[in-house]
Amino acid sequence: MTAPADRARLEALYAQHAAAVHAYARRRTDAAAAEDAVAETFLVAWRRLDRVPAGDPLPWLFATARHVLANQRRGDARRAALSARLHAEPAPPRPASGVSEEGARLLHALAALSATDREALLLTAWEGLEPARAAAALGCTRATFNVRLHRARKRLAKALAHESPSGGASSTAPRESAPGVASARPADRRRPETASQETRR
């Protein structure tokens, strides 16, 4: 492939997928680091353009962005005071301003999960990837990813149960019929008899 053709392909990749890569990075780090991650991701794509899948490059770009973010965390002096786990794992999703109470509980529950569980959930729920594409982004088979996703959903449900505020159990008993409905039915059944009596008269 010639240099102009390479440049044209990279420009097309950027035009089509830069917003998705930025959203992926922004959900995992701050705004400045996300911008750097997008630039580095497409720089890697330029250097390894022959490895970028032609048909569906987005999972490859997400995988590259994930590695870029990991490298950022390891080399960022501002995160030196964080725990070793936070250095080794993607940062938990950060709540946007004005997030609802329910949304905050979800984010806290996600933060309590392992990096593997969290990434499986975010790739499908937030990035909108189908299991096959999410598996490609994580470098595993679809069957393996489906198992991870199933387990991650169960663990998220358990974490959400811990995050839910305590309160009285809501009644799940079926509602009774509205007043007058039940008493009206016998009267309805008597109407044909009354009509037949009037006919005999």
Short mmCIF file of C-alpha atoms in Angstrom, two decimals:
data_model
loop_
_atom_site.label_atom_id
_atom_site.label_comp_id
_atom_site.label_asym_id
_atom_site.label_seq_id
_atom_site.Cartn_x
_atom_site.Cartn_y
_atom_site.Cartn_z
CA MET A 1 0.00 0.00 0.00
CA THR A 2 1.38 3.41 -0.96
CA ALA A 3 1.91 6.23 1.53
CA PRO A 4 -1.02 8.32 0.18
CA ALA A 5 -3.28 5.27 0.39
CA ASP A 6 -2.10 4.59 3.95
CA ARG A 7 -2.78 8.18 4.91
CA ALA A 8 -6.22 8.07 3.36
CA ARG A 9 -7.06 4.88 5.23
CA LEU A 10 -5.90 6.33 8.55
CA GLU A 11 -7.94 9.48 7.96
CA ALA A 12 -10.98 7.33 7.23
CA LEU A 13 -10.38 5.31 10.40
CA TYR A 14 -10.14 8.48 12.44
CA ALA A 15 -13.23 10.04 10.90
CA GLN A 16 -15.32 6.93 11.50
CA HIS A 17 -14.09 5.77 14.90
CA ALA A 18 -12.35 8.60 16.78
CA ALA A 19 -15.54 9.57 18.62
CA ALA A 20 -16.13 5.99 19.77
CA VAL A 21 -12.52 5.59 20.92
CA HIS A 22 -12.72 8.90 22.79
CA ALA A 23 -15.94 7.83 24.52
CA TYR A 24 -14.30 4.53 25.46
CA ALA A 25 -11.31 6.32 26.97
CA ARG A 26 -13.35 9.07 28.64
CA ARG A 27 -15.40 6.54 30.57
CA ARG A 28 -12.19 5.18 32.05
CA THR A 29 -10.09 8.28 32.74
CA ASP A 30 -10.19 12.08 32.87
CA ALA A 31 -10.66 14.38 29.88
CA ALA A 32 -7.00 15.25 29.32
CA ALA A 33 -5.83 11.64 29.57
CA ALA A 34 -8.64 10.56 27.24
CA GLU A 35 -7.47 13.01 24.57
CA ASP A 36 -3.92 11.69 24.91
CA ALA A 37 -5.17 8.11 24.69
CA VAL A 38 -7.05 8.80 21.46
CA ALA A 39 -3.99 10.40 19.88
CA GLU A 40 -1.75 7.54 20.98
CA THR A 41 -4.25 4.92 19.80
CA PHE A 42 -4.33 6.30 16.28
CA LEU A 43 -0.58 6.74 16.29
CA VAL A 44 -0.29 3.02 17.02
CA ALA A 45 -2.82 2.38 14.26
CA TRP A 46 -0.66 4.37 11.84
CA ARG A 47 2.46 2.43 12.80
CA ARG A 48 0.67 -0.92 12.57
CA LEU A 49 -1.78 -0.15 9.82
CA ASP A 50 -1.21 -3.53 8.22
CA ARG A 51 -2.53 -5.19 11.41
CA VAL A 52 -5.72 -3.14 11.62
CA PRO A 53 -8.64 -5.32 10.45
CA ALA A 54 -10.16 -3.91 7.30
CA GLY A 55 -13.70 -5.14 7.88
CA ASP A 56 -14.32 -4.22 11.52
CA PRO A 57 -11.48 -2.18 13.06
CA LEU A 58 -13.32 -0.89 16.14
CA PRO A 59 -12.60 -3.87 18.45
CA TRP A 60 -8.91 -3.59 17.51
CA LEU A 61 -8.95 0.13 18.28
CA PHE A 62 -10.64 -0.50 21.64
CA ALA A 63 -8.03 -3.13 22.50
CA THR A 64 -5.26 -0.70 21.57
CA ALA A 65 -6.85 2.09 23.61
CA ARG A 66 -7.11 -0.27 26.58
CA HIS A 67 -3.36 -0.94 26.41
CA VAL A 68 -2.62 2.77 25.97
CA LEU A 69 -4.65 3.60 29.06
CA ALA A 70 -2.87 0.89 31.03
CA ASN A 71 0.48 2.35 29.99
CA GLN A 72 -0.70 5.82 30.98
CA ARG A 73 -1.62 4.63 34.44
CA ARG A 74 1.66 2.85 34.96
CA GLY A 75 3.69 5.86 33.86
CA ASP A 76 1.62 8.67 35.32
CA ALA A 77 3.27 10.22 38.35
CA ARG A 78 -0.04 11.76 39.43
CA ARG A 79 -1.33 8.28 40.22
CA ALA A 80 1.72 7.25 42.24
CA ALA A 81 -0.21 7.55 45.50
CA LEU A 82 -2.95 5.17 44.38
CA SER A 83 -2.99 1.54 45.36
CA ALA A 84 -1.24 -1.13 43.29
CA ARG A 85 -4.59 -2.48 42.23
CA LEU A 86 -5.69 0.80 40.71
CA HIS A 87 -2.38 1.01 38.87
CA ALA A 88 -2.90 -2.45 37.39
CA GLU A 89 -6.60 -2.19 36.55
CA PRO A 90 -8.65 0.24 34.48
CA ALA A 91 -10.01 3.10 36.52
CA PRO A 92 -13.64 2.57 37.53
CA PRO A 93 -16.23 4.55 35.61
CA ARG A 94 -16.59 8.08 36.89
CA PRO A 95 -20.01 9.57 37.51
CA ALA A 96 -21.00 12.49 35.35
CA SER A 97 -22.24 15.67 36.95
CA GLY A 98 -25.86 15.44 37.97
CA VAL A 99 -25.87 11.64 38.02
CA SER A 100 -28.95 10.16 39.65
CA GLU A 101 -28.88 8.22 42.91
CA GLU A 102 -29.62 5.04 40.99
CA GLY A 103 -26.80 5.81 38.56
CA ALA A 104 -24.40 6.42 41.44
CA ARG A 105 -25.26 3.03 42.94
CA LEU A 106 -24.59 1.40 39.58
CA LEU A 107 -21.21 3.10 39.27
CA HIS A 108 -20.25 2.07 42.80
CA ALA A 109 -21.28 -1.50 42.05
CA LEU A 110 -19.21 -1.49 38.85
CA ALA A 111 -16.21 -0.14 40.73
CA ALA A 112 -16.46 -3.06 43.15
CA LEU A 113 -16.05 -5.59 40.33
CA SER A 114 -12.79 -6.94 38.99
CA ALA A 115 -11.25 -5.33 35.92
CA THR A 116 -12.21 -8.36 33.81
CA ASP A 117 -15.85 -8.29 34.89
CA ARG A 118 -16.12 -4.54 34.51
CA GLU A 119 -14.61 -4.48 31.03
CA ALA A 120 -16.92 -7.26 29.81
CA LEU A 121 -19.95 -5.31 31.00
CA LEU A 122 -18.80 -1.94 29.69
CA LEU A 123 -17.88 -3.22 26.24
CA THR A 124 -21.39 -4.57 25.74
CA ALA A 125 -23.51 -2.08 27.68
CA TRP A 126 -21.66 1.21 27.12
CA GLU A 127 -19.64 0.63 23.96
CA GLY A 128 -22.46 -1.34 22.34
CA LEU A 129 -20.33 -4.20 21.06
CA GLU A 130 -21.84 -7.57 20.30
CA PRO A 131 -20.20 -10.51 22.11
CA ALA A 132 -18.09 -11.50 19.10
CA ARG A 133 -16.67 -7.99 18.72
CA ALA A 134 -16.20 -7.56 22.47
CA ALA A 135 -14.30 -10.86 22.53
CA ALA A 136 -12.04 -9.55 19.77
CA ALA A 137 -11.40 -6.39 21.78
CA LEU A 138 -10.36 -8.48 24.79
CA GLY A 139 -8.38 -11.00 22.76
CA CYS A 140 -10.43 -14.05 23.74
CA THR A 141 -12.87 -16.41 22.07
CA ARG A 142 -16.57 -15.64 21.92
CA ALA A 143 -17.35 -18.63 24.13
CA THR A 144 -14.89 -17.42 26.77
CA PHE A 145 -16.33 -13.92 26.62
CA ASN A 146 -19.89 -15.20 27.00
CA VAL A 147 -18.87 -17.03 30.17
CA ARG A 148 -17.15 -13.90 31.49
CA LEU A 149 -20.18 -11.76 30.69
CA HIS A 150 -22.58 -14.17 32.36
CA ARG A 151 -20.50 -14.25 35.53
CA ALA A 152 -19.98 -10.49 35.46
CA ARG A 153 -23.73 -9.87 35.28
CA LYS A 154 -24.33 -12.14 38.27
CA ARG A 155 -21.63 -10.38 40.29
CA LEU A 156 -22.98 -6.98 39.30
CA ALA A 157 -26.46 -7.97 40.45
CA LYS A 158 -25.01 -9.09 43.77
CA ALA A 159 -23.04 -5.85 44.13
CA LEU A 160 -26.14 -3.81 43.31
CA ALA A 161 -28.06 -5.67 46.00
CA HIS A 162 -25.47 -4.47 48.52
CA GLU A 163 -25.68 -0.93 47.15
CA SER A 164 -29.49 -0.78 47.34
CA PRO A 165 -30.79 1.35 50.23
CA SER A 166 -32.43 -0.60 53.04
CA GLY A 167 -36.11 -0.16 53.51
CA GLY A 168 -39.37 -1.92 54.04
CA ALA A 169 -40.24 -4.68 51.66
CA SER A 170 -42.67 -3.58 49.05
CA SER A 171 -45.89 -5.54 48.84
CA THR A 172 -46.17 -7.73 45.78
CA ALA A 173 -49.67 -8.99 46.53
CA PRO A 174 -52.03 -8.67 43.58
CA ARG A 175 -54.38 -5.74 43.72
CA GLU A 176 -58.01 -6.47 44.57
CA SER A 177 -60.75 -5.70 42.12
CA ALA A 178 -62.08 -2.19 42.20
CA PRO A 179 -65.07 -1.69 44.55
CA GLY A 180 -68.32 -2.62 42.91
CA VAL A 181 -66.83 -4.72 40.11
CA ALA A 182 -67.20 -8.07 41.88
CA SER A 183 -70.67 -7.25 43.18
CA ALA A 184 -71.79 -6.20 39.72
CA ARG A 185 -71.00 -9.57 38.14
CA PRO A 186 -73.80 -11.59 39.86
CA ALA A 187 -76.30 -8.92 38.85
CA ASP A 188 -75.10 -9.23 35.28
CA ARG A 189 -75.67 -12.99 35.39
CA ARG A 190 -79.28 -12.47 36.59
CA ARG A 191 -80.18 -10.13 33.78
CA PRO A 192 -80.91 -12.87 31.16
CA GLU A 193 -83.28 -14.57 33.64
CA THR A 194 -85.10 -11.33 34.30
CA ALA A 195 -85.39 -10.71 30.59
CA SER A 196 -86.86 -14.19 29.98
CA GLN A 197 -89.44 -13.69 32.76
CA GLU A 198 -90.55 -10.44 31.22
CA THR A 199 -90.90 -12.20 27.86
CA ARG A 200 -93.26 -14.83 29.34
CA ARG A 201 -95.57 -12.15 30.76
#
